[in-house]
PDB file of C-alpha atoms and ligand atoms in Angstrom:
ATOM      1  CA  UNK A   1     -13.615  10.849 -13.134  1.00 96.00           C
ATOM      2  CA  UNK A   2     -11.264   9.055 -10.758  1.00 98.00           C
ATOM      3  CA  UNK A   3     -11.754   5.440  -9.711  1.00 98.00           C
ATOM      4  CA  UNK A   4     -11.291   4.417  -6.087  1.00 98.00           C
ATOM      5  CA  UNK A   5     -11.384   0.796  -4.930  1.00 99.00           C
ATOM      6  CA  UNK A   6     -11.826  -0.187  -1.291  1.00 99.00           C
ATOM      7  CA  UNK A   7     -10.549  -3.679  -0.401  1.00 99.00           C
ATOM      8  CA  UNK A   8     -12.452  -4.918   2.632  1.00 99.00           C
ATOM      9  CA  UNK A   9     -10.688  -7.504   4.788  1.00 98.00           C
ATOM     10  CA  UNK A  10     -13.634  -8.553   6.961  1.00 98.00           C
ATOM     11  CA  UNK A  11     -15.626 -11.731   6.358  1.00 98.00           C
ATOM     12  CA  UNK A  12     -18.737  -9.857   7.530  1.00 98.00           C
ATOM     13  CA  UNK A  13     -20.582  -8.250   4.658  1.00 97.00           C
ATOM     14  CA  UNK A  14     -22.351  -5.625   6.799  1.00 97.00           C
ATOM     15  CA  UNK A  15     -19.918  -5.221   9.686  1.00 98.00           C
ATOM     16  CA  UNK A  16     -18.217  -2.056  10.891  1.00 98.00           C
ATOM     17  CA  UNK A  17     -15.348  -2.380   8.396  1.00 98.00           C
ATOM     18  CA  UNK A  18     -17.760  -2.436   5.465  1.00 98.00           C
ATOM     19  CA  UNK A  19     -19.858   0.405   6.903  1.00 98.00           C
ATOM     20  CA  UNK A  20     -16.750   2.580   7.313  1.00 98.00           C
ATOM     21  CA  UNK A  21     -15.459   1.765   3.816  1.00 98.00           C
ATOM     22  CA  UNK A  22     -18.910   2.417   2.287  1.00 98.00           C
ATOM     23  CA  UNK A  23     -19.214   5.751   4.105  1.00 98.00           C
ATOM     24  CA  UNK A  24     -15.744   6.675   2.893  1.00 98.00           C
ATOM     25  CA  UNK A  25     -16.665   5.962  -0.743  1.00 98.00           C
ATOM     26  CA  UNK A  26     -20.061   7.698  -0.406  1.00 98.00           C
ATOM     27  CA  UNK A  27     -18.328  10.776   0.936  1.00 98.00           C
ATOM     28  CA  UNK A  28     -15.800  10.701  -1.923  1.00 98.00           C
ATOM     29  CA  UNK A  29     -18.548  10.201  -4.515  1.00 98.00           C
ATOM     30  CA  UNK A  30     -20.409  13.225  -3.155  1.00 98.00           C
ATOM     31  CA  UNK A  31     -17.639  15.393  -4.674  1.00 98.00           C
ATOM     32  CA  UNK A  32     -19.031  14.371  -8.073  1.00 98.00           C
ATOM     33  CA  UNK A  33     -15.727  13.345  -9.655  1.00 98.00           C
ATOM     34  CA  UNK A  34     -15.094   9.916  -8.104  1.00 98.00           C
ATOM     35  CA  UNK A  35     -16.484   6.447  -8.778  1.00 98.00           C
ATOM     36  CA  UNK A  36     -16.095   4.002  -5.891  1.00 98.00           C
ATOM     37  CA  UNK A  37     -16.104   0.222  -5.748  1.00 98.00           C
ATOM     38  CA  UNK A  38     -16.068  -2.137  -2.778  1.00 98.00           C
ATOM     39  CA  UNK A  39     -14.111  -5.386  -3.152  1.00 98.00           C
ATOM     40  CA  UNK A  40     -14.665  -8.015  -0.466  1.00 98.00           C
ATOM     41  CA  UNK A  41     -11.410  -9.979  -0.239  1.00 98.00           C
ATOM     42  CA  UNK A  42     -13.406 -12.888   1.235  1.00 98.00           C
ATOM     43  CA  UNK A  43     -15.103 -13.356  -2.162  1.00 98.00           C
ATOM     44  CA  UNK A  44     -11.771 -14.047  -3.848  1.00 98.00           C
ATOM     45  CA  UNK A  45      -9.543 -17.056  -3.750  1.00 98.00           C
ATOM     46  CA  UNK A  46      -6.297 -15.845  -2.208  1.00 98.00           C
ATOM     47  CA  UNK A  47      -3.986 -18.616  -1.046  1.00 98.00           C
ATOM     48  CA  UNK A  48      -1.660 -18.526   1.941  1.00 98.00           C
ATOM     49  CA  UNK A  49       1.931 -17.730   0.903  1.00 98.00           C
ATOM     50  CA  UNK A  50       4.142 -20.828   1.073  1.00 98.00           C
ATOM     51  CA  UNK A  51       7.314 -18.835   1.577  1.00 98.00           C
ATOM     52  CA  UNK A  52       9.180 -20.285  -1.401  1.00 98.00           C
ATOM     53  CA  UNK A  53      10.342 -16.781  -2.456  1.00 98.00           C
ATOM     54  CA  UNK A  54       9.947 -17.677  -6.130  1.00 98.00           C
ATOM     55  CA  UNK A  55       8.235 -14.289  -6.629  1.00 98.00           C
ATOM     56  CA  UNK A  56      11.176 -12.413  -5.137  1.00 97.00           C
ATOM     57  CA  UNK A  57      13.866 -14.374  -6.936  1.00 98.00           C
ATOM     58  CA  UNK A  58      12.446 -15.525 -10.258  1.00 98.00           C
ATOM     59  CA  UNK A  59       9.303 -13.438 -10.746  1.00 98.00           C
ATOM     60  CA  UNK A  60       5.740 -13.340  -9.460  1.00 98.00           C
ATOM     61  CA  UNK A  61       4.500 -15.455 -12.383  1.00 98.00           C
ATOM     62  CA  UNK A  62       6.494 -18.351 -10.837  1.00 98.00           C
ATOM     63  CA  UNK A  63       4.275 -18.400  -7.732  1.00 98.00           C
ATOM     64  CA  UNK A  64       3.009 -21.972  -7.243  1.00 98.00           C
ATOM     65  CA  UNK A  65      -0.393 -20.682  -6.083  1.00 98.00           C
ATOM     66  CA  UNK A  66      -2.808 -20.263  -8.960  1.00 97.00           C
ATOM     67  CA  UNK A  67      -5.566 -18.106  -7.565  1.00 98.00           C
ATOM     68  CA  UNK A  68      -7.094 -14.612  -7.753  1.00 98.00           C
ATOM     69  CA  UNK A  69      -3.978 -12.660  -6.752  1.00 98.00           C
ATOM     70  CA  UNK A  70      -3.534 -11.116 -10.190  1.00 98.00           C
ATOM     71  CA  UNK A  71      -7.245 -10.273 -10.526  1.00 98.00           C
ATOM     72  CA  UNK A  72      -6.902  -8.183  -7.365  1.00 98.00           C
ATOM     73  CA  UNK A  73      -3.658  -6.599  -8.550  1.00 98.00           C
ATOM     74  CA  UNK A  74      -5.412  -5.682 -11.819  1.00 98.00           C
ATOM     75  CA  UNK A  75      -8.108  -3.955  -9.765  1.00 98.00           C
ATOM     76  CA  UNK A  76      -5.426  -1.899  -8.035  1.00 98.00           C
ATOM     77  CA  UNK A  77      -3.759  -1.071 -11.352  1.00 98.00           C
ATOM     78  CA  UNK A  78      -7.102   0.095 -12.771  1.00 98.00           C
ATOM     79  CA  UNK A  79      -7.685   2.445  -9.790  1.00 98.00           C
ATOM     80  CA  UNK A  80      -6.510   5.996  -9.158  1.00 98.00           C
ATOM     81  CA  UNK A  81      -7.054   5.506  -5.447  1.00 98.00           C
ATOM     82  CA  UNK A  82      -7.026   2.485  -3.163  1.00 98.00           C
ATOM     83  CA  UNK A  83      -8.324   1.851   0.365  1.00 99.00           C
ATOM     84  CA  UNK A  84      -7.338  -1.122   2.504  1.00 99.00           C
ATOM     85  CA  UNK A  85      -9.959  -1.596   5.216  1.00 99.00           C
ATOM     86  CA  UNK A  86      -9.592  -4.188   7.941  1.00 99.00           C
ATOM     87  CA  UNK A  87     -10.982  -5.030  11.341  1.00 98.00           C
ATOM     88  CA  UNK A  88      -8.516  -4.952  14.208  1.00 98.00           C
ATOM     89  CA  UNK A  89      -8.078  -8.627  15.068  1.00 98.00           C
ATOM     90  CA  UNK A  90      -5.782  -9.289  18.026  1.00 98.00           C
ATOM     91  CA  UNK A  91      -4.054  -5.931  17.500  1.00 98.00           C
ATOM     92  CA  UNK A  92      -3.340  -6.527  13.807  1.00 98.00           C
ATOM     93  CA  UNK A  93      -5.114  -6.653  10.465  1.00 99.00           C
ATOM     94  CA  UNK A  94      -7.423  -9.628   9.878  1.00 99.00           C
ATOM     95  CA  UNK A  95      -5.972 -12.852   8.494  1.00 98.00           C
ATOM     96  CA  UNK A  96      -7.848 -12.234   5.226  1.00 98.00           C
ATOM     97  CA  UNK A  97      -6.098  -8.901   4.790  1.00 99.00           C
ATOM     98  CA  UNK A  98      -2.704 -10.231   5.899  1.00 98.00           C
ATOM     99  CA  UNK A  99      -2.930 -13.147   3.478  1.00 98.00           C
ATOM    100  CA  UNK A 100      -3.535 -10.641   0.685  1.00 98.00           C
ATOM    101  CA  UNK A 101      -0.640  -8.424   1.830  1.00 98.00           C
ATOM    102  CA  UNK A 102       1.729 -11.398   1.943  1.00 98.00           C
ATOM    103  CA  UNK A 103       0.804 -12.208  -1.640  1.00 98.00           C
ATOM    104  CA  UNK A 104       1.787  -8.630  -2.524  1.00 98.00           C
ATOM    105  CA  UNK A 105       5.142  -9.211  -0.811  1.00 98.00           C
ATOM    106  CA  UNK A 106       7.104  -9.031  -4.056  1.00 98.00           C
ATOM    107  CA  UNK A 107       5.711  -5.531  -4.669  1.00 98.00           C
ATOM    108  CA  UNK A 108       7.596  -4.304  -1.590  1.00 97.00           C
ATOM    109  CA  UNK A 109      10.746  -5.371  -3.444  1.00 97.00           C
ATOM    110  CA  UNK A 110       9.600  -3.909  -6.741  1.00 97.00           C
ATOM    111  CA  UNK A 111       7.099  -1.115  -5.955  1.00 97.00           C
ATOM    112  CA  UNK A 112       4.644  -0.485  -8.780  1.00 96.00           C
ATOM    113  CA  UNK A 113       1.710   1.540  -7.520  1.00 98.00           C
ATOM    114  CA  UNK A 114       3.358   4.938  -7.931  1.00 97.00           C
ATOM    115  CA  UNK A 115       1.042   7.825  -8.687  1.00 96.00           C
ATOM    116  CA  UNK A 116      -1.936   6.202  -6.954  1.00 98.00           C
ATOM    117  CA  UNK A 117      -3.441   7.497  -3.726  1.00 98.00           C
ATOM    118  CA  UNK A 118      -3.758   5.136  -0.766  1.00 98.00           C
ATOM    119  CA  UNK A 119      -5.267   5.131   2.672  1.00 99.00           C
ATOM    120  CA  UNK A 120      -6.110   2.593   5.387  1.00 99.00           C
ATOM    121  CA  UNK A 121      -9.211   2.190   7.531  1.00 99.00           C
ATOM    122  CA  UNK A 122      -9.258   0.090  10.701  1.00 99.00           C
ATOM    123  CA  UNK A 123     -12.484  -0.870  12.489  1.00 98.00           C
ATOM    124  CA  UNK A 124     -12.393  -2.104  16.063  1.00 98.00           C
ATOM    125  CA  UNK A 125     -14.416  -2.794  19.166  1.00 98.00           C
ATOM    126  CA  UNK A 126     -12.208  -1.266  21.835  1.00 98.00           C
ATOM    127  CA  UNK A 127      -8.453  -0.729  21.547  1.00 98.00           C
ATOM    128  CA  UNK A 128      -5.206  -1.136  19.624  1.00 98.00           C
ATOM    129  CA  UNK A 129      -6.189   0.035  16.138  1.00 98.00           C
ATOM    130  CA  UNK A 130      -3.893   3.077  16.128  1.00 98.00           C
ATOM    131  CA  UNK A 131      -0.876   0.863  15.548  1.00 98.00           C
ATOM    132  CA  UNK A 132      -2.694  -1.026  12.800  1.00 98.00           C
ATOM    133  CA  UNK A 133      -3.399   2.297  11.062  1.00 99.00           C
ATOM    134  CA  UNK A 134       0.339   3.102  11.240  1.00 98.00           C
ATOM    135  CA  UNK A 135       1.062  -0.345   9.801  1.00 98.00           C
ATOM    136  CA  UNK A 136      -1.257   0.369   6.860  1.00 98.00           C
ATOM    137  CA  UNK A 137       0.410   3.770   6.324  1.00 98.00           C
ATOM    138  CA  UNK A 138       3.802   2.046   6.180  1.00 98.00           C
ATOM    139  CA  UNK A 139       2.561  -0.741   3.913  1.00 98.00           C
ATOM    140  CA  UNK A 140       1.064   1.788   1.478  1.00 98.00           C
ATOM    141  CA  UNK A 141       4.389   3.607   1.180  1.00 96.00           C
ATOM    142  CA  UNK A 142       6.273   0.340   0.685  1.00 96.00           C
ATOM    143  CA  UNK A 143       3.983  -0.635  -2.182  1.00 98.00           C
ATOM    144  CA  UNK A 144       4.715   2.703  -3.886  1.00 97.00           C
ATOM    145  CA  UNK A 145       1.444   4.550  -3.204  1.00 98.00           C
ATOM    146  CA  UNK A 146       1.042   8.197  -2.211  1.00 97.00           C
ATOM    147  CA  UNK A 147      -0.205   7.669   1.322  1.00 98.00           C
ATOM    148  CA  UNK A 148      -2.944   9.652   3.033  1.00 98.00           C
ATOM    149  CA  UNK A 149      -2.824   9.061   6.787  1.00 98.00           C
ATOM    150  CA  UNK A 150      -5.353   6.378   7.713  1.00 98.00           C
ATOM    151  CA  UNK A 151      -7.914   6.298  10.489  1.00 98.00           C
ATOM    152  CA  UNK A 152      -9.434   4.003  13.068  1.00 98.00           C
ATOM    153  CA  UNK A 153     -13.122   3.802  13.957  1.00 98.00           C
ATOM    154  CA  UNK A 154     -14.275   2.320  17.249  1.00 98.00           C
ATOM    155  CA  UNK A 155     -17.706   0.964  18.143  1.00 98.00           C
ATOM    156  CA  UNK A 156     -19.275  -1.917  19.986  1.00 98.00           C
ATOM    157  CA  UNK A 157     -22.445  -3.562  18.723  1.00 96.00           C
ATOM    158  CA  UNK A 158     -25.171  -2.493  18.728  1.00 96.00           C
ATOM    159  CA  UNK A 159     -23.671   0.848  17.734  1.00 97.00           C
ATOM    160  CA  UNK A 160     -24.779   3.801  19.826  1.00 98.00           C
ATOM    161  CA  UNK A 161     -25.521   7.218  18.341  1.00 98.00           C
ATOM    162  CA  UNK A 162     -22.383   8.823  19.824  1.00 98.00           C
ATOM    163  CA  UNK A 163     -20.080   6.255  18.158  1.00 98.00           C
ATOM    164  CA  UNK A 164     -21.995   6.524  14.902  1.00 98.00           C
ATOM    165  CA  UNK A 165     -21.542  10.300  14.831  1.00 98.00           C
ATOM    166  CA  UNK A 166     -17.846  10.105  15.749  1.00 98.00           C
ATOM    167  CA  UNK A 167     -17.187   7.489  13.097  1.00 98.00           C
ATOM    168  CA  UNK A 168     -18.957   9.537  10.433  1.00 98.00           C
ATOM    169  CA  UNK A 169     -16.905  12.622  11.292  1.00 98.00           C
ATOM    170  CA  UNK A 170     -13.624  10.667  11.224  1.00 98.00           C
ATOM    171  CA  UNK A 171     -14.416   9.062   7.881  1.00 98.00           C
ATOM    172  CA  UNK A 172     -15.612  12.279   6.222  1.00 98.00           C
ATOM    173  CA  UNK A 173     -12.454  14.100   7.364  1.00 98.00           C
ATOM    174  CA  UNK A 174     -10.289  11.287   5.979  1.00 98.00           C
ATOM    175  CA  UNK A 175     -12.174  11.260   2.680  1.00 98.00           C
ATOM    176  CA  UNK A 176     -11.584  15.017   2.268  1.00 98.00           C
ATOM    177  CA  UNK A 177      -7.834  14.531   2.763  1.00 98.00           C
ATOM    178  CA  UNK A 178      -7.928  11.637   0.330  1.00 98.00           C
ATOM    179  CA  UNK A 179      -9.875  13.596  -2.287  1.00 98.00           C
ATOM    180  CA  UNK A 180      -7.374  16.466  -2.123  1.00 98.00           C
ATOM    181  CA  UNK A 181      -4.457  14.046  -2.656  1.00 98.00           C
ATOM    182  CA  UNK A 182      -6.275  12.293  -5.495  1.00 98.00           C
ATOM    183  CA  UNK A 183      -6.196  15.518  -7.512  1.00 96.00           C
ATOM    184  CA  UNK A 184      -2.649  16.597  -6.621  1.00 95.00           C
ATOM    185  CA  UNK A 185       0.311  15.879  -8.951  1.00 87.00           C
ATOM    186  CA  UNK A 186       0.739  12.129  -8.972  1.00 91.00           C
ATOM    187  CA  UNK A 187       4.506  12.084  -8.656  1.00 93.00           C
ATOM    188  CA  UNK A 188       5.496  14.215  -5.664  1.00 94.00           C
ATOM    189  CA  UNK A 189       9.038  14.892  -4.507  1.00 95.00           C
ATOM    190  CA  UNK A 190      10.061  11.970  -2.268  1.00 96.00           C
ATOM    191  CA  UNK A 191      10.789  12.540   1.404  1.00 96.00           C
ATOM    192  CA  UNK A 192      14.388  12.103   2.550  1.00 97.00           C
ATOM    193  CA  UNK A 193      13.419   8.718   4.049  1.00 96.00           C
ATOM    194  CA  UNK A 194      11.844   7.557   0.772  1.00 96.00           C
ATOM    195  CA  UNK A 195      14.884   8.739  -1.159  1.00 97.00           C
ATOM    196  CA  UNK A 196      17.187   6.897   1.228  1.00 97.00           C
ATOM    197  CA  UNK A 197      15.173   3.678   0.923  1.00 96.00           C
ATOM    198  CA  UNK A 198      15.285   3.876  -2.877  1.00 97.00           C
ATOM    199  CA  UNK A 199      18.982   4.738  -3.194  1.00 97.00           C
ATOM    200  CA  UNK A 200      20.169   2.204  -0.624  1.00 96.00           C
ATOM    201  CA  UNK A 201      18.129  -0.651  -2.070  1.00 96.00           C
ATOM    202  CA  UNK A 202      18.942   0.060  -5.704  1.00 97.00           C
ATOM    203  CA  UNK A 203      22.667   0.370  -5.029  1.00 97.00           C
ATOM    204  CA  UNK A 204      22.739  -2.791  -2.919  1.00 96.00           C
ATOM    205  CA  UNK A 205      20.843  -4.700  -5.642  1.00 96.00           C
ATOM    206  CA  UNK A 206      23.145  -3.415  -8.358  1.00 96.00           C
ATOM    207  CA  UNK A 207      26.184  -4.583  -6.422  1.00 96.00           C
ATOM    208  CA  UNK A 208      24.987  -7.849  -4.949  1.00 96.00           C
ATOM    209  CA  UNK A 209      22.541  -9.348  -7.475  1.00 97.00           C
ATOM    210  CA  UNK A 210      22.830 -10.481 -11.076  1.00 97.00           C
ATOM    211  CA  UNK A 211      20.555 -10.848 -14.050  1.00 96.00           C
ATOM    212  CA  UNK A 212      19.318 -14.225 -12.828  1.00 97.00           C
ATOM    213  CA  UNK A 213      17.416 -12.287 -10.139  1.00 98.00           C
ATOM    214  CA  UNK A 214      14.053 -10.644 -10.845  1.00 98.00           C
ATOM    215  CA  UNK A 215      14.649  -7.669  -8.539  1.00 98.00           C
ATOM    216  CA  UNK A 216      17.837  -6.948 -10.481  1.00 98.00           C
ATOM    217  CA  UNK A 217      16.276  -7.178 -13.950  1.00 98.00           C
ATOM    218  CA  UNK A 218      13.205  -5.216 -12.840  1.00 98.00           C
ATOM    219  CA  UNK A 219      15.325  -2.358 -11.517  1.00 98.00           C
ATOM    220  CA  UNK A 220      17.628  -2.488 -14.542  1.00 98.00           C
ATOM    221  CA  UNK A 221      14.763  -2.549 -17.063  1.00 98.00           C
ATOM    222  CA  UNK A 222      13.028   0.377 -15.360  1.00 98.00           C
ATOM    223  CA  UNK A 223      16.261   2.393 -15.474  1.00 98.00           C
ATOM    224  CA  UNK A 224      16.301   2.511 -11.668  1.00 98.00           C
ATOM    225  CA  UNK A 225      20.034   1.829 -11.365  1.00 98.00           C
ATOM    226  CA  UNK A 226      20.697   5.260 -12.860  1.00 97.00           C
ATOM    227  CA  UNK A 227      17.608   7.329 -12.050  1.00 97.00           C
ATOM    228  CA  UNK A 228      17.172   9.848  -9.219  1.00 97.00           C
ATOM    229  CA  UNK A 229      14.070   8.076  -7.907  1.00 98.00           C
ATOM    230  CA  UNK A 230      11.469   5.494  -8.992  1.00 98.00           C
ATOM    231  CA  UNK A 231       9.818   8.134 -11.169  1.00 97.00           C
ATOM    232  CA  UNK A 232      11.028  11.403 -12.641  1.00 95.00           C
ATOM    233  CA  UNK A 233      10.674  13.512  -9.487  1.00 92.00           C
ATOM    234  CA  UNK A 234      12.114  16.987  -9.218  1.00 90.00           C
ATOM    235  CA  UNK A 235      14.935  16.811  -6.661  1.00 94.00           C
ATOM    236  CA  UNK A 236      16.300  20.048  -5.217  1.00 94.00           C
ATOM    237  CA  UNK A 237      20.051  20.539  -4.545  1.00 96.00           C
ATOM    238  CA  UNK A 238      19.729  19.168  -0.985  1.00 96.00           C
ATOM    239  CA  UNK A 239      17.968  15.960  -2.049  1.00 97.00           C
ATOM    240  CA  UNK A 240      20.407  15.485  -4.941  1.00 96.00           C
ATOM    241  CA  UNK A 241      23.349  15.760  -2.567  1.00 97.00           C
ATOM    242  CA  UNK A 242      21.849  13.473   0.096  1.00 96.00           C
ATOM    243  CA  UNK A 243      20.835  10.992  -2.592  1.00 97.00           C
ATOM    244  CA  UNK A 244      24.442  10.782  -3.783  1.00 97.00           C
ATOM    245  CA  UNK A 245      25.589  10.269  -0.185  1.00 97.00           C
ATOM    246  CA  UNK A 246      23.124   7.385   0.289  1.00 96.00           C
ATOM    247  CA  UNK A 247      24.448   5.781  -2.905  1.00 96.00           C
ATOM    248  CA  UNK A 248      28.020   6.076  -1.583  1.00 97.00           C
ATOM    249  CA  UNK A 249      27.092   4.659   1.825  1.00 96.00           C
ATOM    250  CA  UNK A 250      25.341   1.682   0.195  1.00 96.00           C
ATOM    251  CA  UNK A 251      28.273   1.183  -2.188  1.00 96.00           C
ATOM    252  CA  UNK A 252      30.643   0.911   0.802  1.00 96.00           C
ATOM    253  CA  UNK A 253      28.302  -1.363   2.729  1.00 95.00           C
ATOM    254  CA  UNK A 254      27.637  -3.729  -0.163  1.00 93.00           C
ATOM    255  CA  UNK A 255      31.019  -3.605  -1.908  1.00 87.00           C
ATOM    256  CA  UNK A 256      31.572  -7.117  -3.300  1.00 79.00           C
ATOM    257  CA  UNK A 257      34.187  -8.951  -1.247  1.00 74.00           C
ATOM    258  CA  UNK A 258      37.549  -9.164  -2.948  1.00 63.00           C
ATOM    259  CA  UNK A 259      36.994  -5.874  -4.855  1.00 53.00           C
TER     260      UNK A 259
HETATM  261  C1  FMN B 301     -10.741 -12.612  16.404  1.00 66.84           C
HETATM  262  C2  FMN B 301     -11.093 -11.219  16.826  1.00 66.84           C
HETATM  263  C3  FMN B 301     -10.115 -10.424  17.406  1.00 66.84           C
HETATM  264  C4  FMN B 301     -10.408  -9.118  17.793  1.00 66.84           C
HETATM  265  N1  FMN B 301      -9.433  -8.352  18.341  1.00 66.84           N
HETATM  266  C5  FMN B 301      -9.698  -7.074  18.699  1.00 66.84           C
HETATM  267  C6  FMN B 301      -8.683  -6.236  19.247  1.00 66.84           C
HETATM  268  O1  FMN B 301      -7.540  -6.609  19.422  1.00 66.84           O
HETATM  269  N2  FMN B 301      -9.033  -4.966  19.594  1.00 66.84           N
HETATM  270  C7  FMN B 301     -10.298  -4.480  19.433  1.00 66.84           C
HETATM  271  O2  FMN B 301     -10.546  -3.322  19.759  1.00 66.84           O
HETATM  272  N3  FMN B 301     -11.272  -5.233  18.873  1.00 66.84           N
HETATM  273  C8  FMN B 301     -11.004  -6.508  18.511  1.00 66.84           C
HETATM  274  N4  FMN B 301     -11.989  -7.299  17.956  1.00 66.84           N
HETATM  275  C9  FMN B 301     -13.290  -6.699  17.651  1.00 66.84           C
HETATM  276  C10 FMN B 301     -13.378  -6.270  16.184  1.00 66.84           C
HETATM  277  O3  FMN B 301     -12.293  -5.439  15.837  1.00 66.84           O
HETATM  278  C11 FMN B 301     -14.665  -5.503  15.930  1.00 66.84           C
HETATM  279  O4  FMN B 301     -15.752  -6.326  16.275  1.00 66.84           O
HETATM  280  C12 FMN B 301     -14.818  -5.060  14.495  1.00 66.84           C
HETATM  281  O5  FMN B 301     -15.977  -4.321  14.385  1.00 66.84           O
HETATM  282  C13 FMN B 301     -14.898  -6.230  13.539  1.00 66.84           C
HETATM  283  O6  FMN B 301     -15.077  -5.794  12.231  1.00 66.84           O
HETATM  284  P1  FMN B 301     -16.384  -6.164  11.421  1.00 66.84           P
HETATM  285  O7  FMN B 301     -17.541  -5.494  12.143  1.00 66.84           O
HETATM  286  O8  FMN B 301     -16.170  -5.603  10.064  1.00 66.84           O
HETATM  287  O9  FMN B 301     -16.497  -7.638  11.443  1.00 66.84           O
HETATM  288  C14 FMN B 301     -11.707  -8.604  17.575  1.00 66.84           C
HETATM  289  C15 FMN B 301     -12.698  -9.415  16.978  1.00 66.84           C
HETATM  290  C16 FMN B 301     -12.391 -10.707  16.603  1.00 66.84           C
HETATM  291  C17 FMN B 301     -13.458 -11.539  15.954  1.00 66.84           C
END
């Protein structure tokens, strides 16, 4: 059995965001090999990031906010698949969701959700959610997940039958894509863009940071200064060659002054 957790970023317990996330999990569970759980972010104490950057520089355990951040991260770690579901508020995710994402900011520096499947769901009244879906897709990749393209559902209240049907079809289609990814190999070959992001950041960190910096020690301790990618991915001759080029480019860009 695989475990999938949907994090709902709406304060409304029976709003469109919840309905879409619930339908998504129901559809996944109908395959018979998935257990789903809804987590309402509004039920957890997640403080607003103060911007001190202690998590980036000295480690996430140095965060001055003592709240439920790590409980939520544990829920992600215990899941094979993760859904971030948010209403479209003023053409972005809700503040509840954004507050949570900001508290995961250090994970963009030190991605740790590799091997897990991710998707985003955006619920809206009228317009603008497409860009929020793209934002979720990007965020998922940055956190290390294997991303399944997200979707946006649109409906005004009270919901009419046409919107209900359209939403159901969208969600079921997305859940099928998600289910397929959930059972694929967990460590796929990275895209050229992903490889570039990894090689450029690891080489720049190696050259510009020292062991008083948590990004540096995290990368060093995971063997990422010498590995082909975050995880042992099979890289073909083309990717190996381009990877080496990205390392060289970063080495030139970040060469310590005076060297
Ligand atoms: C503060 C606020 C901002 C909103 N901004 C947008 C928006 O930019 N575009 C849109 O289509 N709907 C917008 N809506 C409508 C919500 O996206 C829509 O009602 C959605 O269903 C809310 O999710 P919920 O039902 O889970 O609460 C907004 C609603 C609120 C309360």
